[in-house]
Amino acid sequence: MGDLQRIFYFHVPAAIMGFVAAFVVAFGGIMFLATQELKWDQLAASSAELCVLFVGSALATGSIWAKPAWGVWWSWDSRGTLQLLLLMIYSAYVVVRVYIPNPMKRASLSAVFGILGAIDVPFNYASIRWFRTQHPSPLTYLDTEMQVALVICFGFMATLYLFLLDKRMAMERHQHELQSLQQAWEQQ
Amino acid sequence: MKYAIVAYMLFAAVIAGYAAALALRHKAVQRRIASFKQ
């Protein structure tokens, strides 16, 4: 495979961070439904956007790898299809939120949508074990140097996710403040 | 090698583009908050 295998070092961590982001959306949704506190909705909404970013990156890099490895840009195998579905679910989540002005109603609907969307993740993760697929099988052995490189890339990707999540949540908090100010101004 | 380079550059461009767009969106929201408070 030669230098083409280098794509693996950030394709895999990006895909895993996409899964983590989807679970954080579901966690935020569950916590919002349990407590009715908007900070959990802010966490879920921020993570959903990052889920789209990481899953989209994993799909794009996977497609670039597939062309020289399989001879096609895209194959409708179970992993790729479920990954595309995950991307579409959370893209819809992000878009639908824009059209619901009431914060509590938006948070409730988003919570349910986010929890249901995360059901894709375990199926997606297990798809290469359950189904015959073109996607490479789970790794059973990696050379030490490859392990080190992969761990570094996982660390980088996790740091990137946490950094962007922090920035996105700060913006979400300010957006909430702006909405409150607008409502107060309209009532005057 | 060229496929790996294209993939790395695409990934870097996507992340940098998102981070820049996020910073601009945040700045616009902060500016609107400041104008409301004046």
mmCIF file of C-alpha atoms in Angstrom:
data_model
loop_
_atom_site.group_PDB
_atom_site.id
_atom_site.type_symbol
_atom_site.label_atom_id
_atom_site.label_comp_id
_atom_site.label_asym_id
_atom_site.label_seq_id
_atom_site.Cartn_x
_atom_site.Cartn_y
_atom_site.Cartn_z
ATOM 1 C CA MET A 1 0.000 0.000 0.000
ATOM 2 C CA GLY A 2 3.029 2.271 0.451
ATOM 3 C CA ASP A 3 2.466 5.907 1.328
ATOM 4 C CA LEU A 4 -1.266 5.537 0.835
ATOM 5 C CA GLN A 5 -1.512 3.922 4.298
ATOM 6 C CA ARG A 6 -0.622 7.326 5.830
ATOM 7 C CA ILE A 7 -4.262 8.387 5.309
ATOM 8 C CA PHE A 8 -5.185 5.781 7.933
ATOM 9 C CA TYR A 9 -3.549 7.835 10.763
ATOM 10 C CA PHE A 10 -6.115 10.583 10.620
ATOM 11 C CA HIS A 11 -8.987 8.814 8.846
ATOM 12 C CA VAL A 12 -9.470 6.398 11.774
ATOM 13 C CA PRO A 13 -9.156 8.993 14.601
ATOM 14 C CA ALA A 14 -11.521 11.365 12.725
ATOM 15 C CA ALA A 15 -14.105 8.570 12.363
ATOM 16 C CA ILE A 16 -13.798 7.618 16.050
ATOM 17 C CA MET A 17 -14.151 11.268 17.137
ATOM 18 C CA GLY A 18 -17.285 11.432 14.966
ATOM 19 C CA PHE A 19 -18.694 8.510 16.992
ATOM 20 C CA VAL A 20 -17.678 10.180 20.282
ATOM 21 C CA ALA A 21 -19.329 13.435 19.146
ATOM 22 C CA ALA A 22 -22.565 11.546 18.324
ATOM 23 C CA PHE A 23 -22.560 9.957 21.782
ATOM 24 C CA VAL A 24 -22.012 13.395 23.366
ATOM 25 C CA VAL A 25 -25.073 14.667 21.413
ATOM 26 C CA ALA A 26 -27.141 11.774 22.807
ATOM 27 C CA PHE A 27 -25.758 12.337 26.326
ATOM 28 C CA GLY A 28 -26.580 16.062 26.126
ATOM 29 C CA GLY A 29 -30.078 15.192 24.890
ATOM 30 C CA ILE A 30 -30.706 12.731 27.738
ATOM 31 C CA MET A 31 -29.429 15.231 30.307
ATOM 32 C CA PHE A 32 -31.619 17.995 28.848
ATOM 33 C CA LEU A 33 -34.730 15.801 28.957
ATOM 34 C CA ALA A 34 -33.903 14.871 32.571
ATOM 35 C CA THR A 35 -33.068 18.364 33.866
ATOM 36 C CA GLN A 36 -34.659 20.821 31.344
ATOM 37 C CA GLU A 37 -31.465 22.906 31.600
ATOM 38 C CA LEU A 38 -30.440 24.593 28.337
ATOM 39 C CA LYS A 39 -26.704 24.110 28.982
ATOM 40 C CA TRP A 40 -27.125 20.434 28.009
ATOM 41 C CA ASP A 41 -28.823 21.433 24.775
ATOM 42 C CA GLN A 42 -25.922 23.788 24.086
ATOM 43 C CA LEU A 43 -23.492 20.892 24.600
ATOM 44 C CA ALA A 44 -25.504 18.625 22.279
ATOM 45 C CA ALA A 45 -25.879 21.262 19.544
ATOM 46 C CA SER A 46 -22.161 22.080 19.638
ATOM 47 C CA SER A 47 -21.172 18.426 19.484
ATOM 48 C CA ALA A 48 -23.600 17.735 16.607
ATOM 49 C CA GLU A 49 -21.837 20.305 14.433
ATOM 50 C CA LEU A 50 -18.472 18.718 15.255
ATOM 51 C CA CYS A 51 -19.918 15.276 14.518
ATOM 52 C CA VAL A 52 -20.741 16.497 10.993
ATOM 53 C CA LEU A 53 -17.217 17.911 10.683
ATOM 54 C CA PHE A 54 -15.405 14.745 11.806
ATOM 55 C CA VAL A 55 -17.660 12.226 10.059
ATOM 56 C CA GLY A 56 -17.496 14.320 6.863
ATOM 57 C CA SER A 57 -13.680 14.395 7.104
ATOM 58 C CA ALA A 58 -13.545 10.628 7.666
ATOM 59 C CA LEU A 59 -15.790 10.048 4.620
ATOM 60 C CA ALA A 60 -13.766 12.394 2.409
ATOM 61 C CA THR A 61 -10.388 10.910 3.401
ATOM 62 C CA GLY A 62 -11.816 7.379 3.100
ATOM 63 C CA SER A 63 -12.988 8.188 -0.404
ATOM 64 C CA ILE A 64 -9.547 9.532 -1.363
ATOM 65 C CA TRP A 65 -8.028 6.285 -0.021
ATOM 66 C CA ALA A 66 -10.608 4.133 -1.839
ATOM 67 C CA LYS A 67 -9.837 5.449 -5.316
ATOM 68 C CA PRO A 68 -6.274 4.026 -5.584
ATOM 69 C CA ALA A 69 -6.987 1.062 -3.238
ATOM 70 C CA TRP A 70 -10.317 -0.165 -4.683
ATOM 71 C CA GLY A 71 -10.373 1.657 -8.015
ATOM 72 C CA VAL A 72 -13.566 3.582 -7.147
ATOM 73 C CA TRP A 73 -14.260 6.746 -5.140
ATOM 74 C CA TRP A 74 -17.303 5.282 -3.441
ATOM 75 C CA SER A 75 -18.730 1.842 -2.762
ATOM 76 C CA TRP A 76 -22.109 1.207 -1.132
ATOM 77 C CA ASP A 77 -20.677 -1.125 1.497
ATOM 78 C CA SER A 78 -22.171 -1.255 4.991
ATOM 79 C CA ARG A 79 -19.534 0.891 6.761
ATOM 80 C CA GLY A 80 -19.534 3.685 4.201
ATOM 81 C CA THR A 81 -23.315 3.719 3.925
ATOM 82 C CA LEU A 82 -23.883 3.836 7.700
ATOM 83 C CA GLN A 83 -21.231 6.550 7.973
ATOM 84 C CA LEU A 84 -23.023 8.557 5.267
ATOM 85 C CA LEU A 85 -26.298 8.027 7.146
ATOM 86 C CA LEU A 86 -24.684 9.356 10.348
ATOM 87 C CA LEU A 87 -23.502 12.428 8.438
ATOM 88 C CA MET A 88 -26.999 13.016 7.034
ATOM 89 C CA ILE A 89 -28.709 12.529 10.421
ATOM 90 C CA TYR A 90 -26.582 15.125 12.192
ATOM 91 C CA SER A 91 -26.574 17.493 9.199
ATOM 92 C CA ALA A 92 -30.392 17.396 9.421
ATOM 93 C CA TYR A 93 -30.123 17.954 13.202
ATOM 94 C CA VAL A 94 -28.044 21.120 12.643
ATOM 95 C CA VAL A 95 -30.322 22.440 9.866
ATOM 96 C CA VAL A 96 -33.645 21.701 11.633
ATOM 97 C CA ARG A 97 -32.554 23.634 14.745
ATOM 98 C CA VAL A 98 -32.319 26.835 12.704
ATOM 99 C CA TYR A 99 -36.064 26.713 11.926
ATOM 100 C CA ILE A 100 -37.342 26.337 15.517
ATOM 101 C CA PRO A 101 -37.272 29.754 17.238
ATOM 102 C CA ASN A 102 -38.512 28.653 20.709
ATOM 103 C CA PRO A 103 -35.408 27.538 22.712
ATOM 104 C CA MET A 104 -37.180 24.962 24.929
ATOM 105 C CA LYS A 105 -39.137 23.432 22.044
ATOM 106 C CA ARG A 106 -35.974 23.372 19.914
ATOM 107 C CA ALA A 107 -34.020 21.714 22.716
ATOM 108 C CA SER A 108 -36.711 19.044 23.331
ATOM 109 C CA LEU A 109 -37.052 18.094 19.663
ATOM 110 C CA SER A 110 -33.275 18.161 19.174
ATOM 111 C CA ALA A 111 -32.767 15.932 22.219
ATOM 112 C CA VAL A 112 -35.080 13.226 20.850
ATOM 113 C CA PHE A 113 -33.571 13.547 17.356
ATOM 114 C CA GLY A 114 -30.025 13.403 18.747
ATOM 115 C CA ILE A 115 -30.706 10.315 20.879
ATOM 116 C CA LEU A 116 -32.344 8.449 17.980
ATOM 117 C CA GLY A 117 -29.520 9.489 15.643
ATOM 118 C CA ALA A 118 -26.888 7.956 17.927
ATOM 119 C CA ILE A 119 -28.469 4.506 17.391
ATOM 120 C CA ASP A 120 -26.547 4.491 14.090
ATOM 121 C CA VAL A 121 -23.188 4.463 15.914
ATOM 122 C CA PRO A 122 -23.107 0.897 17.376
ATOM 123 C CA PHE A 123 -24.360 -0.539 14.058
ATOM 124 C CA ASN A 124 -21.765 1.540 12.215
ATOM 125 C CA TYR A 125 -18.980 0.352 14.538
ATOM 126 C CA ALA A 126 -20.005 -3.310 14.280
ATOM 127 C CA SER A 127 -20.798 -3.253 10.556
ATOM 128 C CA ILE A 128 -17.336 -4.467 9.480
ATOM 129 C CA ARG A 129 -17.665 -7.413 11.881
ATOM 130 C CA TRP A 130 -21.277 -8.344 11.092
ATOM 131 C CA PHE A 131 -21.398 -7.930 7.323
ATOM 132 C CA ARG A 132 -19.223 -8.860 4.374
ATOM 133 C CA THR A 133 -17.803 -5.530 3.364
ATOM 134 C CA GLN A 134 -15.068 -4.000 1.226
ATOM 135 C CA HIS A 135 -13.912 -1.885 4.161
ATOM 136 C CA PRO A 136 -10.688 -3.203 5.785
ATOM 137 C CA SER A 137 -11.243 -5.547 8.748
ATOM 138 C CA PRO A 138 -10.605 -4.443 12.352
ATOM 139 C CA LEU A 139 -6.909 -4.185 13.182
ATOM 140 C CA THR A 140 -5.498 -7.123 15.102
ATOM 141 C CA TYR A 141 -1.791 -6.270 14.818
ATOM 142 C CA LEU A 142 0.072 -3.000 14.332
ATOM 143 C CA ASP A 143 3.815 -2.420 14.261
ATOM 144 C CA THR A 144 5.102 -0.453 17.294
ATOM 145 C CA GLU A 145 5.984 2.612 15.194
ATOM 146 C CA MET A 146 2.509 2.588 13.648
ATOM 147 C CA GLN A 147 0.946 2.249 17.105
ATOM 148 C CA VAL A 148 2.862 5.312 18.357
ATOM 149 C CA ALA A 149 1.832 7.360 15.300
ATOM 150 C CA LEU A 150 -1.797 6.293 15.706
ATOM 151 C CA VAL A 151 -1.862 7.129 19.437
ATOM 152 C CA ILE A 152 -0.373 10.589 18.705
ATOM 153 C CA CYS A 153 -3.032 11.178 16.035
ATOM 154 C CA PHE A 154 -5.790 10.066 18.429
ATOM 155 C CA GLY A 155 -4.439 12.507 21.025
ATOM 156 C CA PHE A 156 -4.351 15.311 18.462
ATOM 157 C CA MET A 157 -7.880 14.579 17.236
ATOM 158 C CA ALA A 158 -9.299 14.408 20.785
ATOM 159 C CA THR A 159 -7.602 17.725 21.662
ATOM 160 C CA LEU A 160 -8.955 19.288 18.473
ATOM 161 C CA TYR A 161 -12.474 18.070 19.305
ATOM 162 C CA LEU A 162 -12.312 19.439 22.881
ATOM 163 C CA PHE A 163 -10.859 22.769 21.699
ATOM 164 C CA LEU A 164 -13.528 23.255 19.000
ATOM 165 C CA LEU A 165 -16.280 22.086 21.393
ATOM 166 C CA ASP A 166 -15.215 24.701 23.939
ATOM 167 C CA LYS A 167 -15.231 27.470 21.293
ATOM 168 C CA ARG A 168 -18.562 26.326 19.827
ATOM 169 C CA MET A 169 -20.202 26.192 23.266
ATOM 170 C CA ALA A 170 -18.957 29.707 24.069
ATOM 171 C CA MET A 171 -20.669 30.915 20.895
ATOM 172 C CA GLU A 172 -23.848 28.997 21.755
ATOM 173 C CA ARG A 173 -23.956 30.705 25.186
ATOM 174 C CA HIS A 174 -23.562 34.136 23.559
ATOM 175 C CA GLN A 175 -26.256 33.296 21.010
ATOM 176 C CA HIS A 176 -28.607 32.440 23.886
ATOM 177 C CA GLU A 177 -27.753 35.765 25.550
ATOM 178 C CA LEU A 178 -28.437 37.600 22.286
ATOM 179 C CA GLN A 179 -31.812 35.876 21.900
ATOM 180 C CA SER A 180 -32.774 36.894 25.467
ATOM 181 C CA LEU A 181 -31.766 40.505 24.766
ATOM 182 C CA GLN A 182 -33.788 40.521 21.533
ATOM 183 C CA GLN A 183 -36.879 39.177 23.332
ATOM 184 C CA ALA A 184 -36.528 41.779 26.113
ATOM 185 C CA TRP A 185 -36.153 44.537 23.510
ATOM 186 C CA GLU A 186 -39.257 43.346 21.597
ATOM 187 C CA GLN A 187 -41.324 43.317 24.804
ATOM 188 C CA GLN A 188 -40.408 46.943 25.583
ATOM 189 C CA MET B 1 1.857 9.657 -2.255
ATOM 190 C CA LYS B 2 -0.217 12.311 -4.034
ATOM 191 C CA TYR B 3 -3.471 10.837 -2.650
ATOM 192 C CA ALA B 4 -2.122 11.013 0.920
ATOM 193 C CA ILE B 5 -1.020 14.638 0.418
ATOM 194 C CA VAL B 6 -4.411 15.583 -1.066
ATOM 195 C CA ALA B 7 -6.172 13.912 1.889
ATOM 196 C CA TYR B 8 -3.965 15.707 4.465
ATOM 197 C CA MET B 9 -4.444 19.074 2.755
ATOM 198 C CA LEU B 10 -8.199 18.588 2.433
ATOM 199 C CA PHE B 11 -8.477 17.678 6.109
ATOM 200 C CA ALA B 12 -6.380 20.694 7.175
ATOM 201 C CA ALA B 13 -8.425 23.018 4.924
ATOM 202 C CA VAL B 14 -11.761 21.707 6.287
ATOM 203 C CA ILE B 15 -10.686 22.105 9.931
ATOM 204 C CA ALA B 16 -9.112 25.536 9.341
ATOM 205 C CA GLY B 17 -12.170 26.682 7.378
ATOM 206 C CA TYR B 18 -14.542 25.552 10.127
ATOM 207 C CA ALA B 19 -12.439 27.196 12.866
ATOM 208 C CA ALA B 20 -12.290 30.470 10.912
ATOM 209 C CA ALA B 21 -16.047 30.432 10.206
ATOM 210 C CA LEU B 22 -16.743 29.698 13.878
ATOM 211 C CA ALA B 23 -14.558 32.616 15.002
ATOM 212 C CA LEU B 24 -16.310 34.974 12.550
ATOM 213 C CA ARG B 25 -19.791 33.808 13.637
ATOM 214 C CA HIS B 26 -18.835 34.265 17.293
ATOM 215 C CA LYS B 27 -17.475 37.741 16.663
ATOM 216 C CA ALA B 28 -20.682 38.733 14.829
ATOM 217 C CA VAL B 29 -22.816 37.515 17.767
ATOM 218 C CA GLN B 30 -20.633 39.415 20.265
ATOM 219 C CA ARG B 31 -20.909 42.559 18.138
ATOM 220 C CA ARG B 32 -24.711 42.315 18.104
ATOM 221 C CA ILE B 33 -24.779 41.804 21.895
ATOM 222 C CA ALA B 34 -22.611 44.911 22.324
ATOM 223 C CA SER B 35 -24.939 46.959 20.089
ATOM 224 C CA PHE B 36 -27.980 45.834 22.152
ATOM 225 C CA LYS B 37 -26.287 46.798 25.407
ATOM 226 C CA GLN B 38 -25.394 50.318 24.194
#
